[in-house]
PDB file of C-alpha atoms in Angstrom:
ATOM      1  CA  MET U  19     104.987 194.810 -78.088  1.00 46.00           C
ATOM      2  CA  ARG U  20     107.123 191.708 -77.844  1.00 49.00           C
ATOM      3  CA  PHE U  21     105.646 190.948 -74.400  1.00 38.00           C
ATOM      4  CA  ILE U  22     102.122 191.298 -75.818  1.00 40.00           C
ATOM      5  CA  ARG U  23     102.906 188.983 -78.728  1.00 48.00           C
ATOM      6  CA  GLU U  24     104.382 186.395 -76.361  1.00 46.00           C
ATOM      7  CA  SER U  25     101.341 186.670 -74.080  1.00 43.00           C
ATOM      8  CA  LEU U  26      99.005 186.101 -77.015  1.00 43.00           C
ATOM      9  CA  ASN U  27     101.057 183.069 -78.075  1.00 53.00           C
ATOM     10  CA  LEU U  28     100.829 181.695 -74.536  1.00 46.00           C
ATOM     11  CA  ARG U  29      97.064 182.135 -74.602  1.00 46.00           C
ATOM     12  CA  LYS U  30      96.865 180.224 -77.867  1.00 50.00           C
ATOM     13  CA  ILE U  31      98.886 177.426 -76.307  1.00 45.00           C
ATOM     14  CA  ALA U  32      96.731 177.481 -73.157  1.00 45.00           C
ATOM     15  CA  VAL U  33      93.457 176.959 -75.046  1.00 47.00           C
ATOM     16  CA  ASN U  34      94.892 173.991 -76.933  1.00 78.00           C
ATOM     17  CA  ILE U  35      93.198 171.189 -75.039  1.00 84.00           C
ATOM     18  CA  ALA U  36      95.418 168.559 -76.695  1.00 79.00           C
ATOM     19  CA  ASN U  37      98.500 170.165 -75.165  1.00 82.00           C
ATOM     20  CA  GLN U  38      96.744 170.413 -71.798  1.00 87.00           C
ATOM     21  CA  ILE U  39      96.032 166.672 -71.877  1.00 87.00           C
ATOM     22  CA  THR U  40      99.677 166.018 -72.744  1.00 87.00           C
ATOM     23  CA  ILE U  41     100.811 168.100 -69.748  1.00 90.00           C
ATOM     24  CA  LEU U  42      98.314 166.221 -67.560  1.00 93.00           C
ATOM     25  CA  ARG U  43      99.966 162.970 -68.676  1.00 94.00           C
ATOM     26  CA  ILE U  44     103.265 164.199 -67.267  1.00 94.00           C
ATOM     27  CA  PHE U  45     101.714 164.889 -63.852  1.00 96.00           C
ATOM     28  CA  ILE U  46      99.950 161.502 -63.828  1.00 97.00           C
ATOM     29  CA  SER U  47     103.263 159.856 -64.722  1.00 97.00           C
ATOM     30  CA  LEU U  48     105.005 161.425 -61.735  1.00 97.00           C
ATOM     31  CA  LEU U  49     102.220 160.244 -59.425  1.00 98.00           C
ATOM     32  CA  CYS U  50     102.438 156.762 -60.923  1.00 98.00           C
ATOM     33  CA  MET U  51     106.182 156.670 -60.198  1.00 98.00           C
ATOM     34  CA  GLY U  52     105.597 157.586 -56.558  1.00 98.00           C
ATOM     35  CA  LEU U  53     103.036 154.826 -56.145  1.00 98.00           C
ATOM     36  CA  ILE U  54     105.380 152.216 -57.644  1.00 98.00           C
ATOM     37  CA  LEU U  55     108.124 153.244 -55.222  1.00 98.00           C
ATOM     38  CA  ARG U  56     105.765 152.634 -52.271  1.00 97.00           C
ATOM     39  CA  PHE U  57     105.563 149.062 -53.609  1.00 97.00           C
ATOM     40  CA  SER U  58     102.579 147.874 -51.616  1.00 97.00           C
ATOM     41  CA  LEU U  59      99.856 145.834 -53.290  1.00 97.00           C
ATOM     42  CA  ALA U  60      97.384 148.725 -53.059  1.00 98.00           C
ATOM     43  CA  SER U  61      99.835 151.315 -54.384  1.00 98.00           C
ATOM     44  CA  LEU U  62     100.855 149.059 -57.269  1.00 98.00           C
ATOM     45  CA  ILE U  63      97.231 148.496 -58.289  1.00 98.00           C
ATOM     46  CA  LEU U  64      96.532 152.237 -58.114  1.00 98.00           C
ATOM     47  CA  GLY U  65      99.761 152.978 -59.982  1.00 98.00           C
ATOM     48  CA  PHE U  66      98.756 150.472 -62.646  1.00 99.00           C
ATOM     49  CA  LEU U  67      95.357 152.140 -63.087  1.00 98.00           C
ATOM     50  CA  LEU U  68      96.998 155.567 -63.341  1.00 98.00           C
ATOM     51  CA  PHE U  69      99.438 154.194 -65.903  1.00 98.00           C
ATOM     52  CA  LEU U  70      96.524 152.927 -67.999  1.00 98.00           C
ATOM     53  CA  LEU U  71      94.902 156.359 -67.732  1.00 97.00           C
ATOM     54  CA  ALA U  72      98.122 158.118 -68.753  1.00 96.00           C
ATOM     55  CA  SER U  73      98.530 155.718 -71.677  1.00 95.00           C
ATOM     56  CA  PHE U  74      94.981 156.463 -72.810  1.00 94.00           C
ATOM     57  CA  THR U  75      95.704 160.204 -72.800  1.00 90.00           C
ATOM     58  CA  ASP U  76      98.540 159.502 -75.240  1.00 82.00           C
ATOM     59  CA  PHE U  77      95.908 158.365 -77.738  1.00 82.00           C
ATOM     60  CA  LEU U  78      93.423 161.041 -76.688  1.00 84.00           C
ATOM     61  CA  ASP U  79      95.595 164.128 -77.142  1.00 74.00           C
ATOM     62  CA  GLY U  80      96.667 163.024 -80.628  1.00 73.00           C
ATOM     63  CA  TYR U  81      93.082 162.279 -81.604  1.00 74.00           C
ATOM     64  CA  ILE U  82      91.842 165.674 -80.409  1.00 76.00           C
ATOM     65  CA  ALA U  83      94.720 167.516 -82.101  1.00 69.00           C
ATOM     66  CA  ARG U  84      93.912 165.876 -85.444  1.00 71.00           C
ATOM     67  CA  LYS U  85      90.135 166.114 -85.022  1.00 74.00           C
ATOM     68  CA  LYS U  86      90.168 169.842 -84.210  1.00 68.00           C
ATOM     69  CA  ASN U  87      93.135 170.591 -86.446  1.00 69.00           C
ATOM     70  CA  LYS U  88      95.093 171.839 -83.425  1.00 63.00           C
ATOM     71  CA  ILE U  89      98.399 170.185 -84.267  1.00 64.00           C
ATOM     72  CA  SER U  90     101.086 172.622 -83.089  1.00 66.00           C
ATOM     73  CA  ASP U  91     104.873 172.716 -83.044  1.00 63.00           C
ATOM     74  CA  LEU U  92     104.669 172.648 -79.237  1.00 70.00           C
ATOM     75  CA  GLY U  93     102.497 169.544 -79.389  1.00 67.00           C
ATOM     76  CA  LYS U  94     104.919 167.823 -81.772  1.00 68.00           C
ATOM     77  CA  LEU U  95     107.675 168.322 -79.210  1.00 72.00           C
ATOM     78  CA  LEU U  96     105.661 167.958 -76.009  1.00 82.00           C
ATOM     79  CA  ASP U  97     103.839 164.716 -76.872  1.00 82.00           C
ATOM     80  CA  PRO U  98     106.936 162.511 -77.348  1.00 80.00           C
ATOM     81  CA  LEU U  99     108.526 164.192 -74.323  1.00 85.00           C
ATOM     82  CA  ALA U 100     105.500 163.256 -72.180  1.00 90.00           C
ATOM     83  CA  ASP U 101     105.732 159.700 -73.527  1.00 90.00           C
ATOM     84  CA  LYS U 102     109.326 159.511 -72.329  1.00 91.00           C
ATOM     85  CA  VAL U 103     108.460 160.859 -68.877  1.00 94.00           C
ATOM     86  CA  LEU U 104     105.783 158.163 -68.609  1.00 96.00           C
ATOM     87  CA  THR U 105     107.743 155.148 -69.833  1.00 96.00           C
ATOM     88  CA  ILE U 106     111.254 156.035 -68.630  1.00 97.00           C
ATOM     89  CA  GLY U 107     109.845 157.157 -65.285  1.00 97.00           C
ATOM     90  CA  VAL U 108     108.119 153.812 -64.767  1.00 98.00           C
ATOM     91  CA  PHE U 109     111.182 151.846 -65.903  1.00 98.00           C
ATOM     92  CA  LEU U 110     113.365 153.790 -63.446  1.00 98.00           C
ATOM     93  CA  SER U 111     110.852 153.111 -60.669  1.00 98.00           C
ATOM     94  CA  PHE U 112     110.933 149.396 -61.499  1.00 99.00           C
ATOM     95  CA  LEU U 113     114.739 149.575 -61.555  1.00 98.00           C
ATOM     96  CA  GLU U 114     114.795 151.152 -58.094  1.00 98.00           C
ATOM     97  CA  LYS U 115     112.819 148.162 -56.843  1.00 97.00           C
ATOM     98  CA  GLY U 116     115.075 145.634 -58.563  1.00 97.00           C
ATOM     99  CA  ILE U 117     112.423 144.494 -61.026  1.00 98.00           C
ATOM    100  CA  VAL U 118     114.209 145.258 -64.296  1.00 98.00           C
ATOM    101  CA  ASN U 119     117.771 144.943 -65.576  1.00 98.00           C
ATOM    102  CA  SER U 120     119.829 148.141 -65.208  1.00 98.00           C
ATOM    103  CA  PHE U 121     121.844 147.663 -68.428  1.00 98.00           C
ATOM    104  CA  LEU U 122     118.706 147.343 -70.545  1.00 98.00           C
ATOM    105  CA  VAL U 123     117.151 150.415 -68.921  1.00 98.00           C
ATOM    106  CA  ILE U 124     120.345 152.393 -69.608  1.00 98.00           C
ATOM    107  CA  LEU U 125     120.245 151.375 -73.285  1.00 97.00           C
ATOM    108  CA  ILE U 126     116.648 152.557 -73.526  1.00 97.00           C
ATOM    109  CA  MET U 127     117.486 155.842 -71.793  1.00 96.00           C
ATOM    110  CA  ILE U 128     120.466 156.536 -74.079  1.00 96.00           C
ATOM    111  CA  ARG U 129     118.237 156.213 -77.131  1.00 93.00           C
ATOM    112  CA  GLU U 130     115.505 158.384 -75.628  1.00 91.00           C
ATOM    113  CA  PHE U 131     117.843 161.155 -74.445  1.00 90.00           C
ATOM    114  CA  LEU U 132     119.711 161.145 -77.760  1.00 91.00           C
ATOM    115  CA  ILE U 133     116.538 161.646 -79.801  1.00 87.00           C
ATOM    116  CA  THR U 134     115.097 164.173 -77.347  1.00 83.00           C
ATOM    117  CA  GLY U 135     118.351 166.140 -77.356  1.00 84.00           C
ATOM    118  CA  LEU U 136     118.334 166.118 -81.140  1.00 84.00           C
ATOM    119  CA  ARG U 137     114.775 167.453 -81.203  1.00 78.00           C
ATOM    120  CA  LEU U 138     115.600 170.244 -78.765  1.00 76.00           C
ATOM    121  CA  PHE U 139     118.725 171.215 -80.724  1.00 80.00           C
ATOM    122  CA  ALA U 140     116.721 171.263 -83.958  1.00 77.00           C
ATOM    123  CA  LEU U 141     114.100 173.439 -82.274  1.00 72.00           C
ATOM    124  CA  ARG U 142     116.786 175.997 -81.416  1.00 75.00           C
ATOM    125  CA  GLN U 143     117.543 176.081 -85.142  1.00 73.00           C
ATOM    126  CA  ASN U 144     113.824 176.714 -85.832  1.00 74.00           C
ATOM    127  CA  LYS U 145     113.337 173.204 -87.156  1.00 71.00           C
ATOM    128  CA  VAL U 146     110.746 170.846 -85.732  1.00 66.00           C
ATOM    129  CA  ILE U 147     111.393 167.103 -86.002  1.00 68.00           C
ATOM    130  CA  ALA U 148     108.058 165.423 -85.370  1.00 63.00           C
ATOM    131  CA  ALA U 149     107.618 161.898 -84.036  1.00 63.00           C
ATOM    132  CA  GLN U 150     107.572 159.213 -86.715  1.00 68.00           C
ATOM    133  CA  SER U 151     105.232 156.232 -86.952  1.00 74.00           C
ATOM    134  CA  PHE U 152     107.951 153.813 -85.803  1.00 76.00           C
ATOM    135  CA  GLY U 153     108.477 156.055 -82.770  1.00 78.00           C
ATOM    136  CA  LYS U 154     104.825 155.589 -81.888  1.00 81.00           C
ATOM    137  CA  HIS U 155     105.181 151.834 -82.351  1.00 89.00           C
ATOM    138  CA  LYS U 156     108.147 151.935 -79.979  1.00 92.00           C
ATOM    139  CA  THR U 157     106.094 153.779 -77.366  1.00 90.00           C
ATOM    140  CA  LEU U 158     103.238 151.294 -77.781  1.00 93.00           C
ATOM    141  CA  THR U 159     105.711 148.428 -77.303  1.00 96.00           C
ATOM    142  CA  GLN U 160     107.002 150.018 -74.100  1.00 97.00           C
ATOM    143  CA  ILE U 161     103.470 150.573 -72.794  1.00 97.00           C
ATOM    144  CA  ILE U 162     102.453 146.959 -73.492  1.00 98.00           C
ATOM    145  CA  ALA U 163     105.632 145.723 -71.799  1.00 98.00           C
ATOM    146  CA  ILE U 164     104.985 147.859 -68.705  1.00 99.00           C
ATOM    147  CA  ILE U 165     101.416 146.559 -68.505  1.00 98.00           C
ATOM    148  CA  PHE U 166     102.673 142.954 -68.484  1.00 98.00           C
ATOM    149  CA  ILE U 167     105.331 143.767 -65.879  1.00 99.00           C
ATOM    150  CA  PHE U 168     102.714 145.454 -63.684  1.00 99.00           C
ATOM    151  CA  ILE U 169     100.468 142.399 -63.941  1.00 98.00           C
ATOM    152  CA  LEU U 170     103.271 140.019 -63.001  1.00 98.00           C
ATOM    153  CA  ILE U 171     104.306 142.103 -59.979  1.00 98.00           C
ATOM    154  CA  ILE U 172     100.709 142.503 -58.794  1.00 98.00           C
ATOM    155  CA  MET U 173     100.116 138.752 -59.166  1.00 97.00           C
ATOM    156  CA  GLU U 174     103.235 138.013 -57.104  1.00 96.00           C
ATOM    157  CA  LYS U 175     102.225 140.529 -54.441  1.00 96.00           C
ATOM    158  CA  THR U 176      98.702 139.078 -54.338  1.00 96.00           C
ATOM    159  CA  LEU U 177     100.003 135.534 -53.838  1.00 94.00           C
ATOM    160  CA  THR U 178     102.213 136.751 -50.998  1.00 91.00           C
ATOM    161  CA  LYS U 179      99.279 138.625 -49.455  1.00 91.00           C
ATOM    162  CA  LEU U 180      97.140 135.473 -49.576  1.00 92.00           C
ATOM    163  CA  GLY U 181      99.919 133.432 -47.987  1.00 89.00           C
ATOM    164  CA  ILE U 182     100.361 131.284 -51.099  1.00 88.00           C
ATOM    165  CA  SER U 183     103.991 130.257 -51.518  1.00 81.00           C
ATOM    166  CA  TRP U 184     104.748 129.517 -55.174  1.00 83.00           C
ATOM    167  CA  SER U 185     108.539 129.693 -55.278  1.00 84.00           C
ATOM    168  CA  TRP U 186     108.541 128.956 -59.020  1.00 92.00           C
ATOM    169  CA  PHE U 187     106.419 132.015 -59.763  1.00 95.00           C
ATOM    170  CA  LYS U 188     109.092 134.455 -58.589  1.00 92.00           C
ATOM    171  CA  GLU U 189     111.643 132.878 -60.911  1.00 95.00           C
ATOM    172  CA  PHE U 190     109.064 132.834 -63.706  1.00 96.00           C
ATOM    173  CA  ARG U 191     108.427 136.541 -63.139  1.00 97.00           C
ATOM    174  CA  LYS U 192     112.141 137.377 -63.195  1.00 97.00           C
ATOM    175  CA  ILE U 193     112.814 135.484 -66.426  1.00 98.00           C
ATOM    176  CA  THR U 194     109.686 136.820 -68.123  1.00 98.00           C
ATOM    177  CA  VAL U 195     110.436 140.427 -67.164  1.00 98.00           C
ATOM    178  CA  PHE U 196     114.021 140.060 -68.420  1.00 98.00           C
ATOM    179  CA  LEU U 197     112.832 138.722 -71.794  1.00 99.00           C
ATOM    180  CA  ILE U 198     110.249 141.488 -72.027  1.00 98.00           C
ATOM    181  CA  MET U 199     112.935 144.116 -71.376  1.00 98.00           C
ATOM    182  CA  VAL U 200     115.242 142.582 -74.011  1.00 98.00           C
ATOM    183  CA  TRP U 201     112.367 142.864 -76.488  1.00 98.00           C
ATOM    184  CA  VAL U 202     111.676 146.474 -75.478  1.00 98.00           C
ATOM    185  CA  ALA U 203     115.344 147.493 -75.652  1.00 98.00           C
ATOM    186  CA  GLY U 204     115.658 145.930 -79.107  1.00 97.00           C
ATOM    187  CA  VAL U 205     112.591 147.710 -80.487  1.00 96.00           C
ATOM    188  CA  THR U 206     113.672 150.989 -78.864  1.00 96.00           C
ATOM    189  CA  LEU U 207     117.182 150.896 -80.340  1.00 96.00           C
ATOM    190  CA  ILE U 208     115.946 149.885 -83.792  1.00 94.00           C
ATOM    191  CA  SER U 209     113.389 152.705 -83.809  1.00 92.00           C
ATOM    192  CA  GLY U 210     116.135 155.136 -82.813  1.00 91.00           C
ATOM    193  CA  GLY U 211     118.276 154.025 -85.723  1.00 91.00           C
ATOM    194  CA  LEU U 212     115.360 154.345 -88.126  1.00 88.00           C
ATOM    195  CA  TYR U 213     114.582 157.805 -86.732  1.00 87.00           C
ATOM    196  CA  LEU U 214     118.140 159.025 -87.336  1.00 86.00           C
ATOM    197  CA  TRP U 215     118.148 157.582 -90.849  1.00 87.00           C
ATOM    198  CA  LYS U 216     114.738 159.050 -91.715  1.00 84.00           C
ATOM    199  CA  ASN U 217     115.813 162.523 -90.572  1.00 79.00           C
ATOM    200  CA  ARG U 218     119.416 162.348 -91.804  1.00 80.00           C
ATOM    201  CA  LYS U 219     118.963 165.319 -94.178  1.00 78.00           C
ATOM    202  CA  ILE U 220     117.624 167.533 -91.389  1.00 73.00           C
ATOM    203  CA  ILE U 221     120.385 166.338 -89.043  1.00 74.00           C
ATOM    204  CA  LYS U 222     123.078 167.151 -91.610  1.00 77.00           C
ATOM    205  CA  SER U 223     121.637 170.655 -92.034  1.00 75.00           C
ATOM    206  CA  LEU U 224     121.826 171.461 -88.325  1.00 66.00           C
TER     207      LEU U 224
END
């Protein structure tokens, strides 16, 4: 009987198109990471387009879940997890190519893993801690930052491809990316603090 109940629950999850879109975002994110690591002009442009698609699905799955009243506990956990795979995955790919500062990426990762670990621990206690509005703002900030970083890298690659030597542009890109990452790390850490404060009662009860 237990197996049948679990099978029925899995079927309910399977027909939830919002969750399917969220899972698709994870697969697109992994493909995007691979394209960044190739680091050719073509792969970066394709990776950028896939990143935009994955970012759009972040809006789409939430919209469908609310529109069709299909908001589930799985979706509350899976959606922010997929966001982290997308943004952290891209940041790590940029880090591998020496584009972003390692310390700032580590700060971002500590916050993300801390909150994710807290959610998973709460889930084991049959408590679901959903994403808050400031968490969504944090994700939007990270997405916007990644878009700008993509554009700067693609512009630099394009100039190199065309044989245009603008030595100042490389330094401009480095400084701009660093400032962008400082901004992202700040927003990410602040949102983490707000998240812990907002859910302090639930955290204390764990």
